[in-house]
mmCIF file as gemmi writes it, N, C-alpha and C atoms, coordinates in Angstrom:
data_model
loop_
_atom_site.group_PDB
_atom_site.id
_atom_site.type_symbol
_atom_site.label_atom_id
_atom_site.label_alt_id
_atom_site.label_comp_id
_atom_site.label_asym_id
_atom_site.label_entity_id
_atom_site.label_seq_id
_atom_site.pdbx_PDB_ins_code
_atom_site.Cartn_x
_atom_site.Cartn_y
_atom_site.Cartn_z
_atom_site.occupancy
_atom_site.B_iso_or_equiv
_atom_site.pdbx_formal_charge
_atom_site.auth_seq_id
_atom_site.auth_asym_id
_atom_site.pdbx_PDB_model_num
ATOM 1 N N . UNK Axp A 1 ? -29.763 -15.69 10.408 1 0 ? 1 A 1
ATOM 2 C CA . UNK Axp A 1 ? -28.911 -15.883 9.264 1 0 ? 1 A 1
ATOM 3 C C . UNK Axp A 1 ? -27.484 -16.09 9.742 1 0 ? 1 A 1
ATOM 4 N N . UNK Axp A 2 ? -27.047 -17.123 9.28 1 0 ? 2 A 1
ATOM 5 C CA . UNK Axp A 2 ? -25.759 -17.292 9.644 1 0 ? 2 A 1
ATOM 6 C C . UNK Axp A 2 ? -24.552 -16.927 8.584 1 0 ? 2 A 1
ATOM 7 N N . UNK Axp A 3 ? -23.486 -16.552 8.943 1 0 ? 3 A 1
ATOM 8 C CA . UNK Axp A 3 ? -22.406 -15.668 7.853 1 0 ? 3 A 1
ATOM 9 C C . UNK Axp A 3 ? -21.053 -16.351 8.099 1 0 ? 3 A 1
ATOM 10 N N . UNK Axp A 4 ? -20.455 -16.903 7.963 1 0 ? 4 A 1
ATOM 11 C CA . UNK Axp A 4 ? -19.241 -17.821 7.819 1 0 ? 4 A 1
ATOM 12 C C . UNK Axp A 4 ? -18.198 -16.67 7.634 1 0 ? 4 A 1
ATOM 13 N N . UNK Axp A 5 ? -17.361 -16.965 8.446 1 0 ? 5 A 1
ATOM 14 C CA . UNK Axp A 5 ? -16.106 -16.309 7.939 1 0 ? 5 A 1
ATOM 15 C C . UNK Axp A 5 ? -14.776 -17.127 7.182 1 0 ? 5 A 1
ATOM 16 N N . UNK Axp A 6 ? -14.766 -16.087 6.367 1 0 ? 6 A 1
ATOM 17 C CA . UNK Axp A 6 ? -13.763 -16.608 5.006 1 0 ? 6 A 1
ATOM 18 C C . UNK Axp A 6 ? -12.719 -15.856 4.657 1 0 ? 6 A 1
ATOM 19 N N . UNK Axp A 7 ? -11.872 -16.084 5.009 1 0 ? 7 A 1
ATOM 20 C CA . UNK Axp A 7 ? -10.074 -15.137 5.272 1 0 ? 7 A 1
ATOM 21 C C . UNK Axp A 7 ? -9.291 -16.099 3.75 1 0 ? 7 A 1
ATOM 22 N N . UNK Axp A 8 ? -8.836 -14.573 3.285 1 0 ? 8 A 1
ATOM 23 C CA . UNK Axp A 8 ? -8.942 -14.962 1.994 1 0 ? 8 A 1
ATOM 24 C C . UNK Axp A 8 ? -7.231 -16.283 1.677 1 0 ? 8 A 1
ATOM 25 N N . UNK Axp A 9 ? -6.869 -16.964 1.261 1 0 ? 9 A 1
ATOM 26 C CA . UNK Axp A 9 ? -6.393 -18.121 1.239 1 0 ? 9 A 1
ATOM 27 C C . UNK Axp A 9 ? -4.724 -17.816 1.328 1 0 ? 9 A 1
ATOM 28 N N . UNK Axp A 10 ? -4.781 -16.481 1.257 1 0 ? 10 A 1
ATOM 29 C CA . UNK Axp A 10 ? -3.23 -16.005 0.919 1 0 ? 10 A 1
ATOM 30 C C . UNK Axp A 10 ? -2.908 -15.479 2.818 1 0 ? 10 A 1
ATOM 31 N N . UNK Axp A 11 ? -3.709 -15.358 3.251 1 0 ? 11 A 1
ATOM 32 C CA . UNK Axp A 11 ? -3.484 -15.494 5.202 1 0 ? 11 A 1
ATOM 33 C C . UNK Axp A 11 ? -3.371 -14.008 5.353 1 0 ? 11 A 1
ATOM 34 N N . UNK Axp A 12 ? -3.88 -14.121 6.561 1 0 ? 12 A 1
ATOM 35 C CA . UNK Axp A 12 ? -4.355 -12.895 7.26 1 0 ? 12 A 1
ATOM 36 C C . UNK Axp A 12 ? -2.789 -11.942 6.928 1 0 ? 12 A 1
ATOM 37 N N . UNK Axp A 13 ? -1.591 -12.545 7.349 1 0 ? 13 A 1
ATOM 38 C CA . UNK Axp A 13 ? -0.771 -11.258 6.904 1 0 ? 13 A 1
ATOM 39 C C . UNK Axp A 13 ? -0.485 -10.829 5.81 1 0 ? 13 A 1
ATOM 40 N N . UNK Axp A 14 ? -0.747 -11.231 4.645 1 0 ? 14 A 1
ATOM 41 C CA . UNK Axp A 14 ? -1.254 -10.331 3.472 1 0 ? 14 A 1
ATOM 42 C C . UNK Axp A 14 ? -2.341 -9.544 3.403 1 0 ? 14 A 1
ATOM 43 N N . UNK Axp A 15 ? -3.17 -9.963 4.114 1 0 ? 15 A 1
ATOM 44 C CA . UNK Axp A 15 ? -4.123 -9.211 3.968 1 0 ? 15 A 1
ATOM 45 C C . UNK Axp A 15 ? -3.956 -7.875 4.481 1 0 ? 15 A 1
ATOM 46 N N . UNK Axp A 16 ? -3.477 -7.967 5.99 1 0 ? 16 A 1
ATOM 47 C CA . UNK Axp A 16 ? -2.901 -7.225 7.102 1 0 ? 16 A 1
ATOM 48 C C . UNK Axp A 16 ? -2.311 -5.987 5.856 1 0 ? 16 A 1
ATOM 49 N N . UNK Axp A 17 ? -0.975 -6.747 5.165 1 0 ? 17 A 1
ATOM 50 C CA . UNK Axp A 17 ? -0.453 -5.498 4.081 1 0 ? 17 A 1
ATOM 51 C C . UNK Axp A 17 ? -0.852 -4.984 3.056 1 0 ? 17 A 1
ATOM 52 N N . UNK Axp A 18 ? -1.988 -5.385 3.114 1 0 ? 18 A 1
ATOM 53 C CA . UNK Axp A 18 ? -2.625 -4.834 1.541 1 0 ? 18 A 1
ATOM 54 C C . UNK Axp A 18 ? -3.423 -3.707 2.19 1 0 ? 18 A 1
ATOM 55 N N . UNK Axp A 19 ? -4.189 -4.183 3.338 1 0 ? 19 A 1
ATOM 56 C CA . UNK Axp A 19 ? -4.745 -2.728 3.854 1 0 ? 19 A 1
ATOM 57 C C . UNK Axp A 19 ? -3.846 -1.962 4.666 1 0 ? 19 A 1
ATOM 58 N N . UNK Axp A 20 ? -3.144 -1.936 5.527 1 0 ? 20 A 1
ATOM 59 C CA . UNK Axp A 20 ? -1.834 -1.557 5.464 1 0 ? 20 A 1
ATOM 60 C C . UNK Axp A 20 ? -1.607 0.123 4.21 1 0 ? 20 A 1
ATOM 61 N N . UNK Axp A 21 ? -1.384 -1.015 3.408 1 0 ? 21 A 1
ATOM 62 C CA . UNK Axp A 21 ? -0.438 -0.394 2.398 1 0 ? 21 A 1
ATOM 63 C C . UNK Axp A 21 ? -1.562 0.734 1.723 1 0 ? 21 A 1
ATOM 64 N N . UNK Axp A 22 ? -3.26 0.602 1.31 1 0 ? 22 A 1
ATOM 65 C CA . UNK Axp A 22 ? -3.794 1.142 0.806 1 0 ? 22 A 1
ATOM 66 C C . UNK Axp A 22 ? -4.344 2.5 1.824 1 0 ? 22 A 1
ATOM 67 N N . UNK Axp A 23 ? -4.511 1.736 2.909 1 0 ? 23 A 1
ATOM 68 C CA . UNK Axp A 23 ? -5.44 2.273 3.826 1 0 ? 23 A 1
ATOM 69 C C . UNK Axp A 23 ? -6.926 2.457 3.924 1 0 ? 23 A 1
ATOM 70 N N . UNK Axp A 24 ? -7.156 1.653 4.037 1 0 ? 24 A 1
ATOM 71 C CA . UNK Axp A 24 ? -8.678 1.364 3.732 1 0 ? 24 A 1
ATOM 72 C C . UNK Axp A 24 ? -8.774 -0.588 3.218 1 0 ? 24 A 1
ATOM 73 N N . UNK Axp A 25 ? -10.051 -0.857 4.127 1 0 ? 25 A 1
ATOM 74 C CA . UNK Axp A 25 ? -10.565 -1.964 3.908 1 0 ? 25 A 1
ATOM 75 C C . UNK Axp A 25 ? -12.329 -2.025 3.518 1 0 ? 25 A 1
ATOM 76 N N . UNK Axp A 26 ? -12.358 -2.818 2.706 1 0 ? 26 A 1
ATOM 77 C CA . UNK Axp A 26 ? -14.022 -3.651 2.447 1 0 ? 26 A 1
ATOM 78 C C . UNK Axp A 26 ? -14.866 -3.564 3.33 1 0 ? 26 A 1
ATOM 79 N N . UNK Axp A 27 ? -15.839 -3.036 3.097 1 0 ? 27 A 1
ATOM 80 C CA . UNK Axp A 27 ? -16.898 -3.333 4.607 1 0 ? 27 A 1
ATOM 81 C C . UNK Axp A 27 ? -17.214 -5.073 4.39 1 0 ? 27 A 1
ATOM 82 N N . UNK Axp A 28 ? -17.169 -5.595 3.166 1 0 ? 28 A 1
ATOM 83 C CA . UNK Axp A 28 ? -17.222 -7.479 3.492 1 0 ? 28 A 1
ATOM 84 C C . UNK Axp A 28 ? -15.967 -8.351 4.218 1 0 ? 28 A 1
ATOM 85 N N . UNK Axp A 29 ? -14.685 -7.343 3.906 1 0 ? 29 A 1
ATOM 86 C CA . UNK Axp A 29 ? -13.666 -8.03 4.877 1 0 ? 29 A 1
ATOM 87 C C . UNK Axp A 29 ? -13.123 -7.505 6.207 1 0 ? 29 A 1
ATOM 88 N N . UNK Axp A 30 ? -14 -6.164 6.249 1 0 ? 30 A 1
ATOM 89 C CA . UNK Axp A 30 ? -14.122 -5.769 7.453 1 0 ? 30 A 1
ATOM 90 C C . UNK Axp A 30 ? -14.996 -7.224 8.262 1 0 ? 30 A 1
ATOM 91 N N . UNK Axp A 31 ? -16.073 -7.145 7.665 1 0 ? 31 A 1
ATOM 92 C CA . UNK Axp A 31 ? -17.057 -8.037 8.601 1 0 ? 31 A 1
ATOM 93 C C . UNK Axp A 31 ? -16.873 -9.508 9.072 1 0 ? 31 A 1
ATOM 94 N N . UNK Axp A 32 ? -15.977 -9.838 7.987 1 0 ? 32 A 1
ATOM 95 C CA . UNK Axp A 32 ? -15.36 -10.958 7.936 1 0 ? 32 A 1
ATOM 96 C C . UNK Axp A 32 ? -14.01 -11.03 9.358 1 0 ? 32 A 1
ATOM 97 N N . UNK Axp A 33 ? -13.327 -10.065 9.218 1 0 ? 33 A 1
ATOM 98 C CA . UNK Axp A 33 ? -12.691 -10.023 10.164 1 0 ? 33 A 1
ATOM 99 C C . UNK Axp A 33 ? -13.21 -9.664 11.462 1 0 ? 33 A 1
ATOM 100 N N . UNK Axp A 34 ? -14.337 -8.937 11.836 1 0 ? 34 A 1
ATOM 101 C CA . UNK Axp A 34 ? -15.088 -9.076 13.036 1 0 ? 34 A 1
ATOM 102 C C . UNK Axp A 34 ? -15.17 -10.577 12.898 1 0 ? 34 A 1
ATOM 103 N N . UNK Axp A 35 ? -16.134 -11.304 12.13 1 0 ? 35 A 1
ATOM 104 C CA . UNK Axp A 35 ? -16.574 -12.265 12.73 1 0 ? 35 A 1
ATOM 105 C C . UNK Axp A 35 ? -15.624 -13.555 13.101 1 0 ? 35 A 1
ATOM 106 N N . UNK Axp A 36 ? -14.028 -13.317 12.323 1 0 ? 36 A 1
ATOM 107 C CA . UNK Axp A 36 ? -13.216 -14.371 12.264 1 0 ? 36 A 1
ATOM 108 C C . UNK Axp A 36 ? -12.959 -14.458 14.037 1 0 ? 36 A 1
ATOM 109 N N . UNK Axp A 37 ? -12.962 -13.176 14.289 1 0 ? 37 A 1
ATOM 110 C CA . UNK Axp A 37 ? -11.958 -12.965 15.887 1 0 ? 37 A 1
ATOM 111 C C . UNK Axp A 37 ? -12.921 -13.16 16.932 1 0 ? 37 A 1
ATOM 112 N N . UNK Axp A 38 ? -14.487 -12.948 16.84 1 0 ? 38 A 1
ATOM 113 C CA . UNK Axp A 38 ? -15.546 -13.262 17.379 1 0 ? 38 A 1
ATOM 114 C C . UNK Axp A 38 ? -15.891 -14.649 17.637 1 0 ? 38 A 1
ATOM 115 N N . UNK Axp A 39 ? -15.844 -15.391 16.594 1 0 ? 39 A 1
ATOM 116 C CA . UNK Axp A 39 ? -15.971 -16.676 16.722 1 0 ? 39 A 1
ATOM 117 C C . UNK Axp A 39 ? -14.623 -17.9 17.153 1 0 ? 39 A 1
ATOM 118 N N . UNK Axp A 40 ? -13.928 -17.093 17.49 1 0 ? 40 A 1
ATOM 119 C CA . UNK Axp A 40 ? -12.203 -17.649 17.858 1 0 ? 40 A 1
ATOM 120 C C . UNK Axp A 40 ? -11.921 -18.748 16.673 1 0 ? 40 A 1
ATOM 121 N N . UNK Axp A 41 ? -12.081 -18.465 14.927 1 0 ? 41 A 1
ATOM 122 C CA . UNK Axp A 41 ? -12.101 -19.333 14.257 1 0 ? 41 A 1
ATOM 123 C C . UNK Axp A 41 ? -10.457 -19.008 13.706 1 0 ? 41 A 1
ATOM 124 N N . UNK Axp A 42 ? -9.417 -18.295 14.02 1 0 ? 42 A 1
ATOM 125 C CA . UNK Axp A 42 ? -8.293 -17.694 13.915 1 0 ? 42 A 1
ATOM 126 C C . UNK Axp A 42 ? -7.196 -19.024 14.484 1 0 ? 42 A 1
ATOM 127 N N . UNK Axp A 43 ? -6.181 -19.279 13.919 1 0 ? 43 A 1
ATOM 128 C CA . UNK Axp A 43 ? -5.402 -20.505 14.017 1 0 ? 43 A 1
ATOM 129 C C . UNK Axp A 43 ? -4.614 -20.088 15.143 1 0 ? 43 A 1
ATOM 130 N N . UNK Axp A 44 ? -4.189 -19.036 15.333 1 0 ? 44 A 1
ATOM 131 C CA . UNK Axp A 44 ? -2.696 -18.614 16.598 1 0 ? 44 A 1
ATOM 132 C C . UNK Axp A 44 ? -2.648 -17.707 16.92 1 0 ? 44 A 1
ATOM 133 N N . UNK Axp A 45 ? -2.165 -16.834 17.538 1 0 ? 45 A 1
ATOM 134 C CA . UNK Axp A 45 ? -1.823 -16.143 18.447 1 0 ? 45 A 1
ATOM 135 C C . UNK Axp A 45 ? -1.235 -15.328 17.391 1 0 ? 45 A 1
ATOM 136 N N . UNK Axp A 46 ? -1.046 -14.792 16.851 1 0 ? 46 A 1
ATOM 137 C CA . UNK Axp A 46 ? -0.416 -14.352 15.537 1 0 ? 46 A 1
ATOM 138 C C . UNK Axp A 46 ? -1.353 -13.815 15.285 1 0 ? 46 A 1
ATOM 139 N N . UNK Axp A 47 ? -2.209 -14.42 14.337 1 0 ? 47 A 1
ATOM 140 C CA . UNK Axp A 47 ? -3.153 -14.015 13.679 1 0 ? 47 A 1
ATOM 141 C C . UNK Axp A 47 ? -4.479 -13.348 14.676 1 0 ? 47 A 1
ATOM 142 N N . UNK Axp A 48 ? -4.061 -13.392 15.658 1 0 ? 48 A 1
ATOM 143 C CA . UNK Axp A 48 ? -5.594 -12.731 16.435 1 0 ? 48 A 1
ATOM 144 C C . UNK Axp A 48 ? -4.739 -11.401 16.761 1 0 ? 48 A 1
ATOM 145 N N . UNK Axp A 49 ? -3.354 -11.228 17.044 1 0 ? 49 A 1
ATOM 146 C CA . UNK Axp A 49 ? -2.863 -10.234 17.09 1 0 ? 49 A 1
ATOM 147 C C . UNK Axp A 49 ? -3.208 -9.141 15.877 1 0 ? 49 A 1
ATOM 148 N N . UNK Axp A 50 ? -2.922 -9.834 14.739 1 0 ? 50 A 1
ATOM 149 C CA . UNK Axp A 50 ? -3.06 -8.808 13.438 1 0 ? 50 A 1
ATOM 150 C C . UNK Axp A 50 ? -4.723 -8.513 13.643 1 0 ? 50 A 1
ATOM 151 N N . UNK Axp A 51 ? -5.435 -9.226 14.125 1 0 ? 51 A 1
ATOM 152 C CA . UNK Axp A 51 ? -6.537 -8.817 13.793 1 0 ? 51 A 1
ATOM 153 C C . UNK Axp A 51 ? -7.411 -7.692 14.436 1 0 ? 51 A 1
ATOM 154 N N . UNK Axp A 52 ? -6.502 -7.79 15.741 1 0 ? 52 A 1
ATOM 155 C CA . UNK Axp A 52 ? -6.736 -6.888 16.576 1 0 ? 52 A 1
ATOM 156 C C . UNK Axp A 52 ? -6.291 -5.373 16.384 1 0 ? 52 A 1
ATOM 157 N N . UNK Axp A 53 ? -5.145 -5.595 16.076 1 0 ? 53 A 1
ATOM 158 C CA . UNK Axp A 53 ? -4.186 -4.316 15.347 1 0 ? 53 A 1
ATOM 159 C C . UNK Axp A 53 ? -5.342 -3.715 14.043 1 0 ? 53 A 1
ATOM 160 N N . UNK Axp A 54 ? -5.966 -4.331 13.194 1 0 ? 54 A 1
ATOM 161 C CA . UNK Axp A 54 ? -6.301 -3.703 12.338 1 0 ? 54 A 1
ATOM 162 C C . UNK Axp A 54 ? -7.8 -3.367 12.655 1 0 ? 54 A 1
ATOM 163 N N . UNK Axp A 55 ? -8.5 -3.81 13.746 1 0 ? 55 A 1
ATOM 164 C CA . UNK Axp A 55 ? -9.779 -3.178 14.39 1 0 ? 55 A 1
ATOM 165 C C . UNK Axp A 55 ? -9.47 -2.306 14.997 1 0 ? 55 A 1
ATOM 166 N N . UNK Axp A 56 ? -8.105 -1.939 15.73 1 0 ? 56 A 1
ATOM 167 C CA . UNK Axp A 56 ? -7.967 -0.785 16.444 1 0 ? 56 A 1
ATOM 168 C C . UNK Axp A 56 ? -7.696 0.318 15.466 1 0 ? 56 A 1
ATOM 169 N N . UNK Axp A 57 ? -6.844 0.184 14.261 1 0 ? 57 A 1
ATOM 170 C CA . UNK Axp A 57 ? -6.647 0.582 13.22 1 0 ? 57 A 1
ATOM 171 C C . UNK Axp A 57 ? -7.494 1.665 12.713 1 0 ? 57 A 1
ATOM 172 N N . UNK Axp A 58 ? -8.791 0.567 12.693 1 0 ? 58 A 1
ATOM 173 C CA . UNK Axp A 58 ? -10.047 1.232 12.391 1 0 ? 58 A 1
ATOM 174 C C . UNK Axp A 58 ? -10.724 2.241 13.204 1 0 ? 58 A 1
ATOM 175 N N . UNK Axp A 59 ? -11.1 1.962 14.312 1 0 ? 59 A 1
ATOM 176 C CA . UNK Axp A 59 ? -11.264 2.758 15.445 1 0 ? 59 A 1
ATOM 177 C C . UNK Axp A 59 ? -10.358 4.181 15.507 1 0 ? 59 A 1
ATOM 178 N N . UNK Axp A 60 ? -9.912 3.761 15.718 1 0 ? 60 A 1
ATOM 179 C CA . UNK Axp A 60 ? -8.22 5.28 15.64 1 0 ? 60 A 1
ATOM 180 C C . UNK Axp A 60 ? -8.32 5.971 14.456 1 0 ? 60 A 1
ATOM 181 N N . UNK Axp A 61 ? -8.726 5.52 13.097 1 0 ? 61 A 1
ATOM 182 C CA . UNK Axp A 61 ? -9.254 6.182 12.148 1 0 ? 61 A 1
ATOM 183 C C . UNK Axp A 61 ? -7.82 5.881 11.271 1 0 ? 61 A 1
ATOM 184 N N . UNK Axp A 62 ? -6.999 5.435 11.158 1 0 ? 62 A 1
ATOM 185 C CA . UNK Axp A 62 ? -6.162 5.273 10.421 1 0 ? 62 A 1
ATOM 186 C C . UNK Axp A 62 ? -6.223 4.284 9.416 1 0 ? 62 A 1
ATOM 187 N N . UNK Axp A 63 ? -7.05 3.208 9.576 1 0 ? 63 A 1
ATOM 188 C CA . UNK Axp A 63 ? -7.232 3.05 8.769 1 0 ? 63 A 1
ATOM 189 C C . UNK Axp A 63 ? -9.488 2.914 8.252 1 0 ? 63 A 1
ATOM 190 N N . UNK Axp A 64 ? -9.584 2.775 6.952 1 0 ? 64 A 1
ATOM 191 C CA . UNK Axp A 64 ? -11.323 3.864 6.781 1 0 ? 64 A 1
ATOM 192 C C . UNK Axp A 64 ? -11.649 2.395 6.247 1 0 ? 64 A 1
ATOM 193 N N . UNK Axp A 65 ? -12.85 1.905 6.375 1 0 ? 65 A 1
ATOM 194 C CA . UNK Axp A 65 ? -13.709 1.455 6.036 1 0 ? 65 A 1
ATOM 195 C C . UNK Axp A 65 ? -14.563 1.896 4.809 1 0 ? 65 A 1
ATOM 196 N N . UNK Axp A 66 ? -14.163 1.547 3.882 1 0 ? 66 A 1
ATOM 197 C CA . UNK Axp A 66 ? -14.735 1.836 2.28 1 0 ? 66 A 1
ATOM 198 C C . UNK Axp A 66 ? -16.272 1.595 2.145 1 0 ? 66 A 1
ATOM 199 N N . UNK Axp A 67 ? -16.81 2.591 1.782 1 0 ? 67 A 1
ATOM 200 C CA . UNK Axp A 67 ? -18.774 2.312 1.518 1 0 ? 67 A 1
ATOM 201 C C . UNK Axp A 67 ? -19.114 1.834 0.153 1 0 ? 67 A 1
C-alpha cells in the first residue's frame, strides 16, 4: 500500500507553530511528516530542518502524539 505525503498547503512552518503552540500533533500528520522527510519529498533545507526539530520534539517527549 502506498501513502503519499500531503503537507498541508499553508507550509510546513505553520504547521511547525500550530504544534508548537498546542503541543501535540495527529498521529495522520505525524505520519505524514515521517513519510515527507523519508521520501526526501521536502523542497529545502528549511523545511527538512523543521521537520527534524519536530521528530526530535517527539522523541524528547515535548511534544505527544495524540491517539
Amino acid at each position: 500500500m502506498t501513502t503519499k505525503a500531503y503537507i498541508p498547503e499553508y507550509g510546513i512552518s505553520e504547521l511547525y507553530l500550530n504544534i508548537w503552540k498546542f503541543g501535540k500533533i495527529d498521529p495522520t500528520q505525524f505520519q505524514q511528516i515521517q513519510y515527507a522527510i523519508n521520501s526526501h519529498s521536502l523542497r529545502n533545507s528549511d523545511e527538512r530542518k523543521i521537520v527534524r526539530r519536530l521528530l526530535y520534539a517527539v522523541r524528547r517527549g515535548w511534544v505527544s502524539v495524540m491517539d
